[in-house]
Coordinates of C-alpha atoms in Angstrom, one line a residue:
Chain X
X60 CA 10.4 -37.3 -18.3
X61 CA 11.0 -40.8 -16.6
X62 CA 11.8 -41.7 -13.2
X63 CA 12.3 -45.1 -11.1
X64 CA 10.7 -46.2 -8.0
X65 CA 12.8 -49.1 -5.6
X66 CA 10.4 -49.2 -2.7
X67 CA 12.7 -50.1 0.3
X68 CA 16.3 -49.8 0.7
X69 CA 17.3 -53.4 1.9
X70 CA 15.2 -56.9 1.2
X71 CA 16.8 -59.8 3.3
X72 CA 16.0 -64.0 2.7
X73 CA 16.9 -67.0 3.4
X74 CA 19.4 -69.8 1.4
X75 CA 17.0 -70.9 -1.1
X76 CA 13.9 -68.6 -0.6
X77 CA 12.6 -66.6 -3.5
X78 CA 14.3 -63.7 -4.4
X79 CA 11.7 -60.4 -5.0
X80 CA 12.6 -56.7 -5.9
X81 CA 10.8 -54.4 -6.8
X82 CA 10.8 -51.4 -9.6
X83 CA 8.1 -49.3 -10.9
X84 CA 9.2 -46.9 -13.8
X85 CA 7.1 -43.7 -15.1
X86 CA 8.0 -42.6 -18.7
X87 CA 6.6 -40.5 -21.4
X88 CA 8.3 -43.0 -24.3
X89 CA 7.7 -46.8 -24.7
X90 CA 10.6 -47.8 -22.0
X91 CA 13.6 -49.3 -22.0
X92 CA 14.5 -51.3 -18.6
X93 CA 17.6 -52.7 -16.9
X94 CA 18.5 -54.2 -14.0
X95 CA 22.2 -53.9 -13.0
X96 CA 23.6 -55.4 -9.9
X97 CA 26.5 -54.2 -8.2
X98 CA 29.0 -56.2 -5.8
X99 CA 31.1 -54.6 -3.2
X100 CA 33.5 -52.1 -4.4
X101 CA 32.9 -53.0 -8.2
X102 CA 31.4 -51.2 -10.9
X103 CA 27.6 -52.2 -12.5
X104 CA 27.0 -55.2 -14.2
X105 CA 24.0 -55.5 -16.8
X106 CA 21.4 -58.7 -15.2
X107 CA 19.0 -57.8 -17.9
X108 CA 16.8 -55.4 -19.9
X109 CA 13.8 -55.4 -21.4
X110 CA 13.8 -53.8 -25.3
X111 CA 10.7 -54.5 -27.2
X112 CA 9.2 -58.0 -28.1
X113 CA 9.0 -60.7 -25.1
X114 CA 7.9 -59.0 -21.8
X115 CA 9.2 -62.0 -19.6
X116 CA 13.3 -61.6 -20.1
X117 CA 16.0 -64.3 -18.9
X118 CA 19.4 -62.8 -17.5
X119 CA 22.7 -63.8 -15.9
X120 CA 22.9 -65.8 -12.5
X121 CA 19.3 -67.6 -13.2
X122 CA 17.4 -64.2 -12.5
X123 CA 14.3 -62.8 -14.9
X124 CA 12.2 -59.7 -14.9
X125 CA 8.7 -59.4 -16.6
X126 CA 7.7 -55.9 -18.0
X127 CA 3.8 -55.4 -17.1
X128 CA 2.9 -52.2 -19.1
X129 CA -0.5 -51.9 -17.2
X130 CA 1.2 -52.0 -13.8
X131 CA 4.4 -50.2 -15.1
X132 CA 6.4 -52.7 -13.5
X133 CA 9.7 -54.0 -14.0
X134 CA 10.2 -56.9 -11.1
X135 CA 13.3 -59.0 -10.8
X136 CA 12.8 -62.4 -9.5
X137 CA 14.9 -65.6 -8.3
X138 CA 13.5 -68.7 -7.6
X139 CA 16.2 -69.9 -5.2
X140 CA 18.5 -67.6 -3.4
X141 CA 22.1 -68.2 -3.0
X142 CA 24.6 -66.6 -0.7
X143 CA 26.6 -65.0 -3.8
X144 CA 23.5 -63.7 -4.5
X145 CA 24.1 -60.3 -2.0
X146 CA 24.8 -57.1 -3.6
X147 CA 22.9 -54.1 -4.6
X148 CA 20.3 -54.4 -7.3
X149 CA 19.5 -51.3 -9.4
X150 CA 16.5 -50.8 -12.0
X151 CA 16.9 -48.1 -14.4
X152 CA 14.8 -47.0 -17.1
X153 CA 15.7 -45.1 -20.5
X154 CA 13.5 -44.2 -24.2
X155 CA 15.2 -45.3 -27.2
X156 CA 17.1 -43.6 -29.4
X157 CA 20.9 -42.6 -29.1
X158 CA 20.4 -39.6 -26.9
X159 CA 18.4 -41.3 -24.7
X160 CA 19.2 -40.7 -20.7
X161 CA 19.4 -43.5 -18.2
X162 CA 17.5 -43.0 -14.8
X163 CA 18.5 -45.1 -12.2
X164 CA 16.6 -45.8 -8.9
X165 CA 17.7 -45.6 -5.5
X166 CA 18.8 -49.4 -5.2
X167 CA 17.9 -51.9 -3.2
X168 CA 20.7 -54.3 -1.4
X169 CA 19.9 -57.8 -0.9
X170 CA 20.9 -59.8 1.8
X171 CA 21.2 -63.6 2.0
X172 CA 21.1 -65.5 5.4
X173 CA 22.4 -69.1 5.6
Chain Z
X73 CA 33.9 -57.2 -19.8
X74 CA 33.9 -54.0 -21.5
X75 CA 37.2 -52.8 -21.7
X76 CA 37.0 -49.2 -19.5
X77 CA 39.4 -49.0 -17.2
X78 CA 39.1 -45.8 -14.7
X79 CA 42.0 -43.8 -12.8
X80 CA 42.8 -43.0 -10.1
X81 CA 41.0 -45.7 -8.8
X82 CA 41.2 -44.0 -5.3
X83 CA 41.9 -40.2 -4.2
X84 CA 41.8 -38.0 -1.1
X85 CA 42.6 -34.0 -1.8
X86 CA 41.6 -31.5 0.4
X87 CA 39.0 -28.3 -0.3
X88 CA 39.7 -25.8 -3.1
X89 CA 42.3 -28.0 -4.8
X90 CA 41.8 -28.9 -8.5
X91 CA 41.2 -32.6 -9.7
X92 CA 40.8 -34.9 -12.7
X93 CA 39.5 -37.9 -12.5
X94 CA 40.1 -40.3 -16.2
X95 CA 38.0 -42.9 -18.0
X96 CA 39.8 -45.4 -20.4
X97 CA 38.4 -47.5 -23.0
X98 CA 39.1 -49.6 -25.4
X99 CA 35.9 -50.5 -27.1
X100 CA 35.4 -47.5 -29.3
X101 CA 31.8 -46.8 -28.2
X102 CA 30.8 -43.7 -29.3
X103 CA 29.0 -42.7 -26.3
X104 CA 31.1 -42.0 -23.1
X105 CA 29.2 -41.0 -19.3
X106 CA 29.8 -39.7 -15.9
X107 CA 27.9 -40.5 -13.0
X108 CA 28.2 -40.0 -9.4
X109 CA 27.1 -42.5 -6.9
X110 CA 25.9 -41.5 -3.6
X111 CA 23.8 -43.7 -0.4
X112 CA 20.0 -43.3 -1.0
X113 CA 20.3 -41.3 -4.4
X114 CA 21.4 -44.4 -6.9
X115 CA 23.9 -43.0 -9.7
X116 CA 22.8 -39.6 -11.6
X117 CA 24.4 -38.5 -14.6
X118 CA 26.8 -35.7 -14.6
X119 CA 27.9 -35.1 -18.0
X120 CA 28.0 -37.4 -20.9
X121 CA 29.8 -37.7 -24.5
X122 CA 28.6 -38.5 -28.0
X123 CA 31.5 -38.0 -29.9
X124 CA 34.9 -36.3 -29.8
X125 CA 34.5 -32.6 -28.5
X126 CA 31.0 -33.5 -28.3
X127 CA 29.8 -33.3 -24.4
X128 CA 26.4 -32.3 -22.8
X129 CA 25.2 -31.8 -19.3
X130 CA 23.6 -34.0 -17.2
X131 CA 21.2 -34.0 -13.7
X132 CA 23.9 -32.6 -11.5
X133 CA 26.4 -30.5 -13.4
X134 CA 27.3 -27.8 -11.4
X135 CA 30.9 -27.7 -10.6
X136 CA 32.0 -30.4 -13.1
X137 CA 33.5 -30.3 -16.7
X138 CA 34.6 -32.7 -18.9
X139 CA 36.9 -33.2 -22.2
X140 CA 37.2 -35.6 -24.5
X141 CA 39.9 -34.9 -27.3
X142 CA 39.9 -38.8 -28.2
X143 CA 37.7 -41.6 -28.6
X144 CA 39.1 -43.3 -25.8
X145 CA 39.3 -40.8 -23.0
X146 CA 36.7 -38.7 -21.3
X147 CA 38.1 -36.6 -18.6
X148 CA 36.1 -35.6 -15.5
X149 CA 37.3 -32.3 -13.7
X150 CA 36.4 -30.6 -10.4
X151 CA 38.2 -27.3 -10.7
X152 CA 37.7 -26.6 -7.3
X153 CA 36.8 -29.6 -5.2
X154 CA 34.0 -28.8 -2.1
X155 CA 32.9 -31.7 0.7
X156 CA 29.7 -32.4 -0.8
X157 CA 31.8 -33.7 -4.1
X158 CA 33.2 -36.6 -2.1
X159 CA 31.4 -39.9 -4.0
X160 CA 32.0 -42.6 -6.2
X161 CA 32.2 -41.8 -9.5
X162 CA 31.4 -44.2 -12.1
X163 CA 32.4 -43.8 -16.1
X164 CA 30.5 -46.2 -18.7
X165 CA 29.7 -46.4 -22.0
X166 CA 27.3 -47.2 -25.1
X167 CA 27.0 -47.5 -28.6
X168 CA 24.0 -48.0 -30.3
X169 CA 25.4 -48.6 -33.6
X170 CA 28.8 -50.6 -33.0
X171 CA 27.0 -52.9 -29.8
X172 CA 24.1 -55.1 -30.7
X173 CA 23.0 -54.6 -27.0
X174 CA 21.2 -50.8 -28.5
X175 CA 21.2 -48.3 -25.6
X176 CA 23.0 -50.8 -23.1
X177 CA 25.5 -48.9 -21.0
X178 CA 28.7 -50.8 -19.7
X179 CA 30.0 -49.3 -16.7
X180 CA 33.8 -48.9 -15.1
X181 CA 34.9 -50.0 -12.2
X182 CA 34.5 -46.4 -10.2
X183 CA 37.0 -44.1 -8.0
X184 CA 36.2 -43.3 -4.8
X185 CA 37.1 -39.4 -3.8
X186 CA 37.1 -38.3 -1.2
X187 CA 37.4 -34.2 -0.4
X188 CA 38.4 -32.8 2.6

């Protein structure tokens, strides 16, 4: 069994402020992890994901995630916010192997203020 | 982007009525999903493909059933379309053998129905 936990529906910052979200996973299996953001009225696009081998893992648009076994944590960070920035972030977690499922959270939406 | 497209891309139909909703790609992934995306429960996973004439249930099932009769196309049908189906519904798919990306699921752009 495997679930996700996105504490909070909505995070808002500033232009330049640090971006934090939050996920915490449970899983039976050695995880897989992904963070997929979502624009208005578009489908999911892949940030990152987290395999096996480095825990701290680079994605698109200048954000990273670091996988923290002991805390089952799966945070995706930003150093500097930017307006384009706002959409609705989603962690997910699956097992490996083929017939693996995919368990999303609940999302979070990110807001950016000028 | 992956190649998936997803049609209608938009629908309104009314209580009772039948409808089939299509995913489209062009990537010939093996694996092929449906999920259904509603405000405070993320996306959960209706039914899913690993091959042609090869489908399996997902979370939320009930009242949804699927085809695929080619690579390409997995069909999505509500035989008999209540209110509480109105959502976005969101194909993608995955390969672990043909993608590098092993397990990573590339998503369509999503229909929005919406039953009345």
């Amino acid at each position: 069994a495997q679930s996700v936990t996105q504490l909070g529906s909505h995070v808002s910052v500033s232009e330049g402020a640090l971006v934090l979200l939050r996920c915490n996973y449970s899983s039976s299996v050695p995880p897989y992890l992904f963070w997929y953001v979502q624009y208005p009225n578009q489908g999911l696009q892949l940030l990152l994901k987290y395999t096996t081998g480095a825990t701290l893992v680079k994605g698109i648009n200048g954000f990273e995630a670091e996988f923290k076994k002991s805390e089952t944590s799966f945070h995706l960070t930003k150093p500097s916010a930017h307006m384009s920035d706002a959409a609705e972030y989603f962690c997910a977690v699956s097992g490996a192997g083929a017939n693996s499922k995919l368990t999303f959270g609940k999302g979070i939406t990110l807001s950016v203020r000028p | 982007d992956a190649g998936i497209t997803q049609s209608p891309r938009h629908k309104v139909t009314e209580t009772g009525t039948p409808v089939t909703l299509r995913c489209h790609q062009t990537e010939n992934h093996r694996y092929m999903y449906w999920y259904r995306q509603d405000p405070g429960h993320g996306l959960r996973l209706i039914h899913y493909s690993y091959g042609v004439k090869d489908t399996d249930k997902g979370e939320v099932s009930d009242g949804y059933s699927v085809s695929r009769s080619k690579t390409e196309d997995f069909l999505l049908t509500l035989e008999s379309a209540t209110s509480s189906q109105t959502s976005v519904y969101f194909c993608a798919i995955s390969d672990p053998i043909l993608a590098e990306s092993t397990d990573t699921q590339y998503f369509g752009p999503g229909t929005r129905l919406t039953v009345l």
